[in-house]
Coordinates of C-alpha atoms in Angstrom, one line a residue:
X25 CA 136.6 45.1 148.9
X26 CA 135.6 41.9 147.2
X27 CA 132.7 42.3 144.7
X28 CA 129.8 39.9 145.0
X29 CA 129.0 37.9 141.9
X30 CA 125.8 39.1 140.3
X31 CA 123.7 35.9 139.8
X32 CA 120.6 36.1 137.8
X33 CA 117.8 33.8 139.1
X34 CA 114.8 32.5 137.3
X35 CA 111.2 32.9 138.8
X36 CA 111.3 29.4 140.3
X37 CA 114.5 30.0 142.2
X38 CA 113.1 33.3 143.4
X39 CA 110.0 31.5 144.7
X40 CA 112.1 28.9 146.5
X41 CA 114.3 31.6 148.0
X42 CA 111.2 33.3 149.4
X43 CA 109.8 30.0 150.8
X44 CA 113.1 29.3 152.6
X45 CA 113.4 32.9 153.9
X46 CA 109.9 32.8 155.3
X47 CA 110.3 29.4 156.9
X48 CA 107.7 27.7 154.8
X49 CA 110.3 24.9 154.2
X50 CA 113.7 24.4 155.7
X51 CA 115.0 22.2 152.9
X52 CA 114.3 21.5 149.2
X53 CA 113.1 18.2 147.7
X54 CA 112.3 18.0 144.0
X55 CA 111.2 15.2 141.7
X56 CA 110.9 14.1 138.1
X57 CA 107.6 12.1 137.8
X58 CA 107.3 10.4 134.3
X59 CA 104.5 8.1 133.4
X60 CA 106.2 5.0 132.0
X61 CA 104.1 5.0 128.7
X62 CA 106.9 5.7 126.3
X63 CA 110.5 6.9 125.9
X64 CA 111.6 10.4 127.2
X65 CA 112.3 13.2 124.7
X66 CA 114.3 16.4 124.7
X67 CA 111.4 18.2 126.4
X68 CA 111.6 15.8 129.3
X69 CA 115.4 16.5 129.6
X70 CA 114.5 20.1 130.5
X71 CA 112.3 18.9 133.4
X72 CA 114.9 16.4 134.6
X73 CA 117.7 18.8 134.6
X74 CA 115.7 21.7 136.0
X75 CA 114.4 19.6 139.0
X76 CA 117.8 18.0 139.6
X77 CA 119.6 21.3 139.2
X78 CA 117.4 22.9 141.8
X79 CA 118.0 20.1 144.2
X80 CA 121.8 20.5 143.7
X81 CA 121.6 24.3 144.0
X82 CA 119.8 24.2 147.3
X83 CA 121.8 21.2 148.7
X84 CA 118.5 19.2 148.7
X85 CA 117.3 15.9 147.4
X86 CA 116.0 14.7 144.0
X87 CA 113.5 11.8 143.5
X88 CA 112.8 9.8 140.4
X89 CA 109.2 8.6 140.7
X90 CA 107.2 6.7 138.1
X91 CA 103.6 7.8 138.0
X92 CA 102.4 4.4 137.1
X93 CA 98.7 4.8 137.8
X94 CA 97.5 3.9 134.3
X95 CA 98.6 0.3 133.5
X96 CA 96.8 0.3 130.2
X97 CA 99.7 2.2 128.6
X98 CA 102.6 1.3 130.8
X99 CA 105.5 -1.2 130.3
X100 CA 108.6 -2.3 132.2
X101 CA 110.5 -1.5 128.9
X102 CA 109.6 2.2 129.4
X103 CA 110.6 2.1 133.1
X104 CA 114.0 0.8 132.2
X105 CA 114.5 3.2 129.3
X106 CA 113.6 6.2 131.5
X107 CA 116.0 5.1 134.3
X108 CA 118.8 4.8 131.7
X109 CA 118.0 8.3 130.3
X110 CA 117.9 10.0 133.6
X111 CA 121.2 8.4 134.7
X112 CA 122.8 9.3 131.3
X113 CA 121.9 12.9 131.7
X114 CA 123.7 13.0 135.0
X115 CA 120.7 13.3 137.3
X116 CA 121.7 11.1 140.3
X117 CA 118.7 9.7 142.1
X118 CA 120.8 7.2 144.2
X119 CA 118.4 5.3 146.5
X120 CA 115.6 7.7 145.8
X121 CA 113.7 5.7 143.2
X122 CA 109.9 5.5 143.8
X123 CA 106.7 4.3 142.1
X124 CA 103.2 5.7 142.6
X125 CA 102.1 2.1 142.9
X126 CA 104.1 1.9 146.1
X127 CA 101.5 4.1 147.6
X128 CA 98.2 2.5 146.4
X129 CA 97.3 1.5 149.9
X130 CA 97.8 5.0 151.2
X131 CA 95.9 6.5 148.3
X132 CA 93.0 4.1 149.0
X133 CA 93.0 5.2 152.7
X134 CA 93.1 8.9 151.6
X135 CA 90.0 8.3 149.5
X136 CA 88.3 6.7 152.5
X137 CA 89.2 9.8 154.5
X138 CA 87.6 12.1 151.9
X139 CA 84.4 10.0 151.9
X140 CA 84.2 10.1 155.7
X141 CA 84.6 13.9 155.6
X142 CA 81.7 14.1 153.1
X143 CA 84.2 15.2 150.4
X144 CA 83.9 12.3 148.0
X145 CA 81.1 10.1 146.7
X146 CA 80.5 7.1 144.4
X147 CA 78.9 8.0 141.1
X148 CA 77.0 5.7 138.7
X149 CA 76.8 8.2 135.8
X150 CA 78.4 6.9 132.5
X151 CA 81.5 8.7 131.2
X152 CA 79.3 10.4 128.6
X153 CA 76.8 11.6 131.2
X154 CA 79.6 12.9 133.4
X155 CA 80.9 14.9 130.5
X156 CA 77.4 16.2 129.8
X157 CA 76.8 17.1 133.5
X158 CA 80.2 18.9 133.7
X159 CA 79.0 22.0 131.8
X160 CA 81.2 24.3 129.7
X161 CA 83.5 27.2 130.1
X162 CA 80.5 29.5 129.9
X163 CA 77.9 27.4 131.7
X164 CA 78.1 25.8 135.1
X165 CA 77.7 22.0 135.5
X166 CA 74.9 20.3 137.3
X167 CA 75.1 17.9 140.2
X168 CA 75.1 14.2 139.8
X169 CA 71.9 12.5 141.2
X170 CA 74.3 10.3 143.2
X171 CA 76.1 13.3 144.8
X172 CA 74.2 13.2 148.1
X173 CA 74.6 9.5 149.0
X174 CA 75.3 9.0 152.7
X175 CA 78.8 8.5 154.0
X176 CA 77.9 4.9 154.9
X177 CA 76.6 4.1 151.5
X178 CA 79.7 5.6 149.8
X179 CA 82.0 3.7 152.1
X180 CA 80.2 0.5 151.3
X181 CA 80.1 1.1 147.5
X182 CA 83.8 2.1 147.4
X183 CA 84.9 -1.0 149.3
X184 CA 82.8 -3.1 146.9
X185 CA 84.5 -1.3 144.0
X186 CA 87.8 -2.4 145.5
X187 CA 86.6 -6.0 145.9
X188 CA 85.7 -6.3 142.3
X189 CA 81.9 -6.5 142.6
X190 CA 81.2 -4.0 139.8
X191 CA 82.0 -4.1 136.1
X192 CA 84.7 -1.9 134.6
X193 CA 83.5 1.7 134.1
X194 CA 80.3 1.2 135.9
X195 CA 81.2 3.3 138.9
X196 CA 83.7 6.0 139.8
X197 CA 84.7 7.8 143.0
X198 CA 84.4 11.6 142.6
X199 CA 85.5 14.5 144.7
X200 CA 82.6 16.7 146.0
X201 CA 83.8 20.2 145.4
X202 CA 81.8 22.7 143.3
X203 CA 79.9 22.0 140.1
X204 CA 79.5 25.7 139.4
X205 CA 83.3 26.4 139.7
X206 CA 84.8 28.6 137.1
X207 CA 87.6 26.0 136.9
X208 CA 86.2 22.9 135.2
X209 CA 88.9 20.8 137.0
X210 CA 87.1 21.5 140.3
X211 CA 83.7 20.3 139.1
X212 CA 83.6 17.1 141.1
X213 CA 86.6 15.4 139.4
X214 CA 87.0 11.6 139.2
X215 CA 89.4 10.2 141.8
X216 CA 89.1 6.5 141.2
X217 CA 87.8 4.2 138.4
X218 CA 87.1 0.5 138.1
X219 CA 89.6 -1.2 135.7
X220 CA 90.6 -4.8 135.7
X221 CA 94.1 -4.5 134.4
X222 CA 97.3 -6.3 135.4
X223 CA 99.8 -3.8 136.8
X224 CA 103.6 -4.1 136.1
X225 CA 104.3 -3.7 139.8
X226 CA 101.2 -4.8 141.7
X227 CA 99.9 -7.5 139.4
X228 CA 96.2 -8.2 139.9
X229 CA 96.0 -6.9 143.5
X230 CA 93.9 -3.9 142.5
X231 CA 90.9 -3.5 140.2
X232 CA 90.5 0.2 141.0
X233 CA 93.1 2.7 140.1
X234 CA 93.5 6.4 141.1
X235 CA 93.4 9.2 138.6
X236 CA 96.5 11.3 138.1
X237 CA 95.1 14.5 139.6
X238 CA 94.4 12.6 142.8
X239 CA 97.4 10.4 143.0
X240 CA 100.1 13.0 142.1
X241 CA 99.7 15.4 145.0
X242 CA 99.5 12.5 147.4
X243 CA 102.8 11.0 146.0
X244 CA 104.5 14.3 146.4
X245 CA 103.3 14.8 149.9
X246 CA 104.2 11.2 151.0
X247 CA 107.8 11.7 149.7
X248 CA 108.2 15.1 151.4
X249 CA 108.6 16.9 148.1
X250 CA 108.7 20.7 148.8
X251 CA 108.4 22.1 145.3
X252 CA 106.4 20.3 142.6
X253 CA 107.8 21.8 139.4
X254 CA 105.6 21.0 136.4
X255 CA 104.7 22.4 133.0
X256 CA 102.1 25.0 132.3
X257 CA 99.3 22.7 131.3
X258 CA 99.0 21.8 135.0
X259 CA 98.4 25.4 136.0
X260 CA 94.6 25.0 135.9
X261 CA 95.0 21.8 137.9
X262 CA 96.8 23.5 140.8
X263 CA 93.7 24.3 142.8
X264 CA 92.8 20.6 142.7
X265 CA 96.3 19.7 143.7
X266 CA 96.1 22.0 146.7
X267 CA 92.6 20.8 147.5
X268 CA 93.7 17.1 147.7
X269 CA 96.7 17.6 150.0
X270 CA 94.7 20.0 152.2
X271 CA 91.6 17.8 152.5
X272 CA 93.5 14.6 153.0
X273 CA 95.3 16.3 155.8
X274 CA 99.0 16.5 154.9
X275 CA 101.0 18.8 157.0
X276 CA 103.4 21.2 155.3
X277 CA 102.2 20.2 151.8
X278 CA 104.2 20.7 148.6
X279 CA 103.9 23.8 146.5
X280 CA 103.2 23.4 142.8
X281 CA 105.1 25.8 140.4
X282 CA 104.6 25.8 136.6
X283 CA 107.0 26.6 133.8
X284 CA 106.7 26.6 130.1
X285 CA 107.4 23.5 128.1
X286 CA 110.2 23.6 125.6
X287 CA 109.2 23.2 122.0
X288 CA 111.7 22.5 119.2
X289 CA 111.1 23.7 115.7
X290 CA 110.1 21.1 113.2
X291 CA 110.5 18.0 115.3
X292 CA 108.1 15.4 116.6
X293 CA 108.0 15.1 120.4
X294 CA 104.4 13.8 121.1
X295 CA 104.5 10.3 122.5
X296 CA 101.4 9.2 120.5
X297 CA 103.0 10.4 117.2
X298 CA 106.3 8.8 117.9
X299 CA 104.5 5.6 118.9
X300 CA 102.7 5.6 115.6
X301 CA 106.0 6.2 113.7
X302 CA 107.4 3.1 115.5
X303 CA 104.3 0.9 115.0
X304 CA 104.0 1.9 111.3
X305 CA 107.7 1.0 110.7
X306 CA 108.6 4.5 109.6
X307 CA 111.4 4.4 112.2
X308 CA 113.2 1.4 113.6
X309 CA 112.3 2.1 117.2
X310 CA 112.0 4.8 119.9
X311 CA 115.7 5.4 119.6
X312 CA 115.7 6.0 115.8
X313 CA 118.3 8.8 115.3
X314 CA 115.8 11.0 113.4
X315 CA 113.8 11.4 116.5
X316 CA 114.5 13.6 119.5
X317 CA 113.9 11.0 122.2
X318 CA 116.8 11.1 124.6
X319 CA 117.7 7.5 123.6
X320 CA 117.7 8.6 119.9
X321 CA 119.9 11.6 120.6
X322 CA 122.3 9.3 122.5
X323 CA 122.4 6.8 119.6
X324 CA 123.0 9.6 117.2
X325 CA 126.0 10.8 119.1
X326 CA 124.8 13.7 121.3
X327 CA 126.4 14.0 124.7
X328 CA 124.9 14.7 128.1
X329 CA 127.1 17.9 128.3
X330 CA 125.6 19.2 125.0
X331 CA 122.1 18.6 126.1
X332 CA 122.7 20.2 129.5
X333 CA 124.2 23.3 127.7
X334 CA 121.2 23.4 125.4
X335 CA 118.8 23.4 128.2
X336 CA 120.7 26.1 130.0
X337 CA 120.7 28.3 126.9
X338 CA 117.0 27.7 126.4
X339 CA 116.3 29.0 129.9
X340 CA 113.2 28.8 132.1
X341 CA 110.2 31.0 131.6
X342 CA 106.4 31.2 132.0
X343 CA 106.0 32.1 128.3
X344 CA 105.5 29.3 125.7
X345 CA 108.0 29.6 122.9
X346 CA 109.9 27.5 120.4
X347 CA 113.6 26.9 120.3
X348 CA 115.4 26.6 117.0
X349 CA 116.7 23.0 116.4
X350 CA 119.9 24.7 115.1
X351 CA 120.7 25.7 118.7
X352 CA 120.8 22.1 119.8
X353 CA 123.2 21.4 116.8
X354 CA 125.4 24.3 117.9
X355 CA 125.6 22.8 121.4
X356 CA 126.8 19.4 120.2
X357 CA 129.4 20.9 117.8
X358 CA 130.6 23.2 120.6
X359 CA 131.0 20.2 122.9
X360 CA 132.7 17.9 120.5
X361 CA 135.1 20.2 118.6
X362 CA 137.9 19.9 121.2
X363 CA 137.1 16.4 122.4
X364 CA 137.1 14.3 119.3
X365 CA 139.9 13.2 116.8
X366 CA 139.5 14.3 113.2
X367 CA 139.6 11.3 111.0
X368 CA 139.5 10.9 107.2
X369 CA 136.5 9.2 105.7
X370 CA 135.4 9.1 102.1
X371 CA 131.6 8.7 101.8
X372 CA 131.2 8.7 98.1
X373 CA 134.5 7.2 96.9
X374 CA 136.3 7.3 93.5
X375 CA 139.7 5.8 93.1
X376 CA 142.9 7.8 92.5
X377 CA 146.0 6.2 91.1
X378 CA 149.3 8.0 91.7
X379 CA 151.1 6.7 88.6
X380 CA 154.6 7.8 89.7
X381 CA 154.4 6.4 93.3
X382 CA 156.0 3.0 93.9
X383 CA 153.5 0.2 93.4
X384 CA 154.1 -1.8 96.6
X385 CA 155.2 1.0 98.9
X386 CA 153.2 2.1 101.9
X387 CA 154.4 5.0 104.0
X388 CA 153.0 6.2 107.3
X389 CA 152.4 9.9 107.7
X390 CA 152.2 11.7 111.0
X391 CA 148.7 13.3 111.4
X392 CA 147.5 15.5 114.3
X393 CA 144.3 14.1 115.8
X394 CA 142.9 17.6 116.5
X395 CA 144.7 20.7 115.4
X396 CA 142.8 22.7 118.0
X397 CA 143.7 20.4 120.9
X398 CA 147.3 19.2 121.0
X399 CA 146.5 17.0 124.0
X400 CA 144.8 14.5 121.7
X401 CA 148.2 13.7 120.2
X402 CA 148.8 12.3 116.7
X403 CA 148.5 9.1 114.8
X404 CA 150.1 7.3 111.8
X405 CA 148.1 7.2 108.6
X406 CA 148.9 4.9 105.7
X407 CA 149.6 6.5 102.2
X408 CA 150.1 4.5 99.0
X409 CA 149.8 4.5 95.2
X410 CA 146.1 3.9 95.3
X411 CA 143.7 6.2 97.3
X412 CA 140.1 7.1 97.5
X413 CA 138.8 10.7 97.4
X414 CA 135.3 12.1 97.4
X415 CA 133.6 12.1 94.0
X416 CA 132.6 15.7 94.5
X417 CA 136.3 16.6 94.8
X418 CA 136.9 15.9 91.1
X419 CA 135.2 17.4 88.0
X420 CA 136.0 17.0 84.4
X421 CA 134.8 20.4 83.4
X422 CA 134.7 22.5 86.5
X423 CA 133.1 26.0 86.9
X424 CA 135.1 29.0 87.9
X425 CA 136.5 29.1 91.4
X426 CA 136.5 25.3 91.7
X427 CA 139.8 24.7 93.5
X428 CA 139.7 21.0 93.8
X429 CA 140.9 18.3 91.4
X430 CA 140.3 18.5 87.7
X431 CA 142.5 17.7 84.6
X432 CA 145.7 19.6 84.7
X433 CA 145.1 21.0 88.2
X434 CA 147.2 20.5 91.3
X435 CA 145.9 20.2 94.8
X436 CA 147.3 19.1 98.2
X437 CA 146.2 15.8 99.6
X438 CA 145.6 16.6 103.3
X439 CA 148.6 15.9 105.5
X440 CA 150.4 14.4 102.4
X441 CA 151.6 15.6 99.0
X442 CA 150.7 17.8 96.1
X443 CA 149.1 15.7 93.3
X444 CA 148.3 16.8 89.7
X445 CA 145.6 15.2 87.6
X446 CA 146.9 13.8 84.4
X447 CA 144.1 11.6 83.2
X448 CA 140.8 9.9 84.1
X449 CA 138.7 6.9 83.1
X450 CA 134.9 6.7 82.7
X451 CA 132.3 4.1 82.2
X452 CA 129.8 3.8 79.4
X453 CA 127.5 6.3 81.0
X454 CA 130.3 8.9 81.4
X455 CA 130.7 8.4 85.2
X456 CA 134.3 8.8 86.4
X457 CA 135.7 5.5 87.6
X458 CA 139.3 6.3 88.1
X459 CA 141.5 9.3 88.3
X460 CA 145.2 9.3 87.4
X461 CA 147.6 11.7 89.1
X462 CA 151.3 12.3 89.7
X463 CA 152.7 13.4 93.0
X464 CA 155.7 15.7 93.9
X465 CA 157.7 14.0 96.6
X466 CA 159.2 17.4 97.6
X467 CA 155.9 18.7 98.8
X468 CA 155.3 16.4 101.7
X469 CA 153.4 18.1 104.6
X470 CA 155.7 19.3 107.3
X471 CA 158.7 19.4 105.0
X472 CA 158.8 23.2 104.8
X473 CA 158.3 23.2 101.0
X474 CA 157.7 26.7 99.7
X475 CA 158.3 26.3 96.0
X476 CA 154.7 27.0 94.9
X477 CA 151.2 27.1 96.4
X478 CA 147.9 25.4 95.6
X479 CA 144.5 26.7 96.3
X480 CA 142.7 23.4 97.1
X481 CA 143.2 20.7 99.8
X482 CA 141.2 17.5 99.8
X483 CA 141.1 14.5 102.1
X484 CA 141.7 10.9 101.1
X485 CA 141.9 7.3 102.4
X486 CA 144.6 4.7 101.4
X487 CA 143.0 2.0 99.4
X488 CA 145.2 -0.8 100.8
X489 CA 144.6 0.2 104.4
X490 CA 141.0 1.2 104.8
X491 CA 137.7 -0.2 106.1
X492 CA 134.3 -0.3 104.5
X493 CA 131.4 1.2 106.4
X494 CA 127.7 2.1 106.0
X495 CA 127.1 5.7 106.8
X496 CA 123.7 7.2 107.6
X497 CA 122.9 10.8 107.0
X498 CA 120.0 12.4 108.8
X499 CA 117.8 15.4 108.3
X500 CA 114.6 16.5 110.2
X501 CA 112.0 13.7 109.9
X502 CA 109.3 16.3 109.0
X503 CA 109.3 18.6 106.0
X504 CA 110.1 22.1 107.4
X505 CA 108.4 24.0 104.7
X506 CA 105.1 22.1 105.0
X507 CA 105.0 21.9 108.8
X508 CA 104.9 19.0 111.1
X509 CA 101.4 17.7 110.5
X510 CA 99.1 17.3 107.5
X511 CA 95.5 18.5 107.5
X512 CA 94.3 15.0 108.5
X513 CA 96.6 15.0 111.5
X514 CA 99.1 12.6 110.0
X515 CA 102.8 13.4 110.2
X516 CA 104.4 15.0 107.2
X517 CA 107.4 12.8 106.7
X518 CA 110.4 14.4 104.9
X519 CA 111.4 11.9 102.2
X520 CA 115.1 13.0 102.5
X521 CA 115.2 12.5 106.3
X522 CA 117.4 9.4 105.9
X523 CA 120.1 8.7 103.4
X524 CA 122.1 5.5 103.6
X525 CA 125.5 5.4 102.0
X526 CA 127.0 1.9 101.4
X527 CA 130.7 1.0 100.8
X528 CA 132.2 4.2 102.3
X529 CA 135.9 4.1 102.8
X530 CA 137.3 5.0 106.2
X531 CA 140.7 5.1 107.8
X532 CA 141.8 1.7 109.1
X533 CA 141.9 2.9 112.7
X534 CA 138.1 3.4 112.6
X535 CA 137.7 -0.3 112.1
X536 CA 138.2 -0.7 115.9
X537 CA 135.3 1.6 116.7
X538 CA 132.9 0.5 119.5
X539 CA 129.2 1.5 119.8
X540 CA 128.9 5.2 120.8
X541 CA 132.5 6.0 119.8
X542 CA 132.4 9.3 117.9
X543 CA 134.7 11.2 115.7
X544 CA 134.8 14.2 113.4
X545 CA 135.1 13.0 109.7
X546 CA 137.0 15.9 108.2
X547 CA 134.9 18.2 106.0
X548 CA 131.9 16.0 106.7
X549 CA 130.7 16.4 110.2
X550 CA 130.6 14.4 113.5
X551 CA 129.7 10.8 113.3
X552 CA 128.9 8.1 115.9
X553 CA 129.3 4.3 115.8
X554 CA 125.8 2.9 115.8
X555 CA 124.8 0.9 119.0
X556 CA 122.2 -1.3 117.3
X557 CA 123.5 -2.2 113.9
X558 CA 127.3 -1.8 113.8
X559 CA 129.5 -4.9 114.1
X560 CA 133.2 -5.5 113.5
X561 CA 132.3 -7.0 110.1
X562 CA 129.7 -4.4 109.2
X563 CA 130.5 -0.9 110.6
X564 CA 127.7 1.6 110.7
X565 CA 128.1 5.3 111.5
X566 CA 125.4 7.8 112.2
X567 CA 126.0 11.5 111.4
X568 CA 125.4 13.4 114.6
X569 CA 125.6 16.8 113.0
X570 CA 127.2 18.5 110.0
X571 CA 130.0 21.0 110.4
X572 CA 128.1 24.0 109.0
X573 CA 125.8 25.9 111.4
X574 CA 123.1 28.5 110.7
X575 CA 122.8 29.3 114.4
X576 CA 124.6 32.3 115.9
X577 CA 124.8 32.2 119.7
X578 CA 123.9 35.4 121.5
X579 CA 126.8 37.3 123.0

């Protein structure tokens, strides 16, 4: 008898299963509804992949819809960046791209419907007075003196609002619900405001714009969304969501279900904080690799697969919690370890001269591209008399258990020969400028030499056949010990969050790198060719992640 696979479902899947079983819906439509007021970050990736994954799981449909109801903060640049990010993550919206502004006419008619039902009214209170009248969590609000205007007067005033007869902010349309409600969101919320702002889609057609809480449920209902999956801060708004679709008269309205946002330890995700970092020139844009915007992660060398795996490991829950950034790093290491060639790059170079190697000779050694994945094949790497090694791989007076190069010690040059340090040169300040060695031609890698063993192996780059590059090393942009924010609300920038290394020496083959090409630099980490600053004449590589991990995945 064939055993059934035991599939564990989250609370959202169980709710959808129940709706389908009870015939509430006979299909599933989900959506990702960003406001185009900035670039998406890793938290948005969770919402994108959750909504898209549910549509895939239930053989349903997935919409990408821009909630562009607030043109004061929205830009076409943000629209295009969001589309790129959603596509890059693998969420296919095909011909299902929508804008809230596509429905402004229907939203206006919905507002008229509410007025005719006596469920909405035009209010002349100032924003300050509206806040004062709203009450508190402990005290009920009080009704606006304009609450009982006649239907005819409200229809006239609302049309005149639309026609531009009133100054910005002078009047609003409010829902007529319950000023004594225990849920402040239900105390006659604002549905429309007067605002003369040019919209990126509709231009100057409108001088009134709907509020999010009114527009969003109407957008979902028009598109036939069945399950409006959103984050927990909208839980208290759900009664208003349900009120709007019910009172406007939508049949078979959507169901809102909330889940907990994903927070990462010691990273900045808030759009207003990222915007400030950009505007203050702390970072070079929304895609600065120290950030965790999706564009920044892509520029740094993260893959869609790694982010999808990270989101899956983080899971879906109702409880707010933080996820360790180290788990995201684990996911990218795990994704890249079998995919990428392991190249040699010297980031802090010091020259080595092999004094007994022929001066003009260059030989080409066979080097495996990835010892853990034979399918990646091998390459030829140049070897000659003059090489570069890492400065940290040589010490004049080493401590105990230092197995790299020092006077009189012998090490293996990775994929090459044993070399022994015989001398070194220093400058006036005592810095090593050149290391002299001899090599043993009998010890070539792959030759089967068994005469003696060495304890240290170091990597190198041939001086005659290498390319120069700038390499950027990143750490968290905030100081972990002091927290993300200072007492005054400013961001606590980690002064070591960016280290730029000039004149690094890389294998010649890396000179052909294109933007987003990524590699493992042996012993150093995974690196990605920068999309903005790298050129053929000036290579720039960003460190995606180091090789060491503090994160231990659960078994």
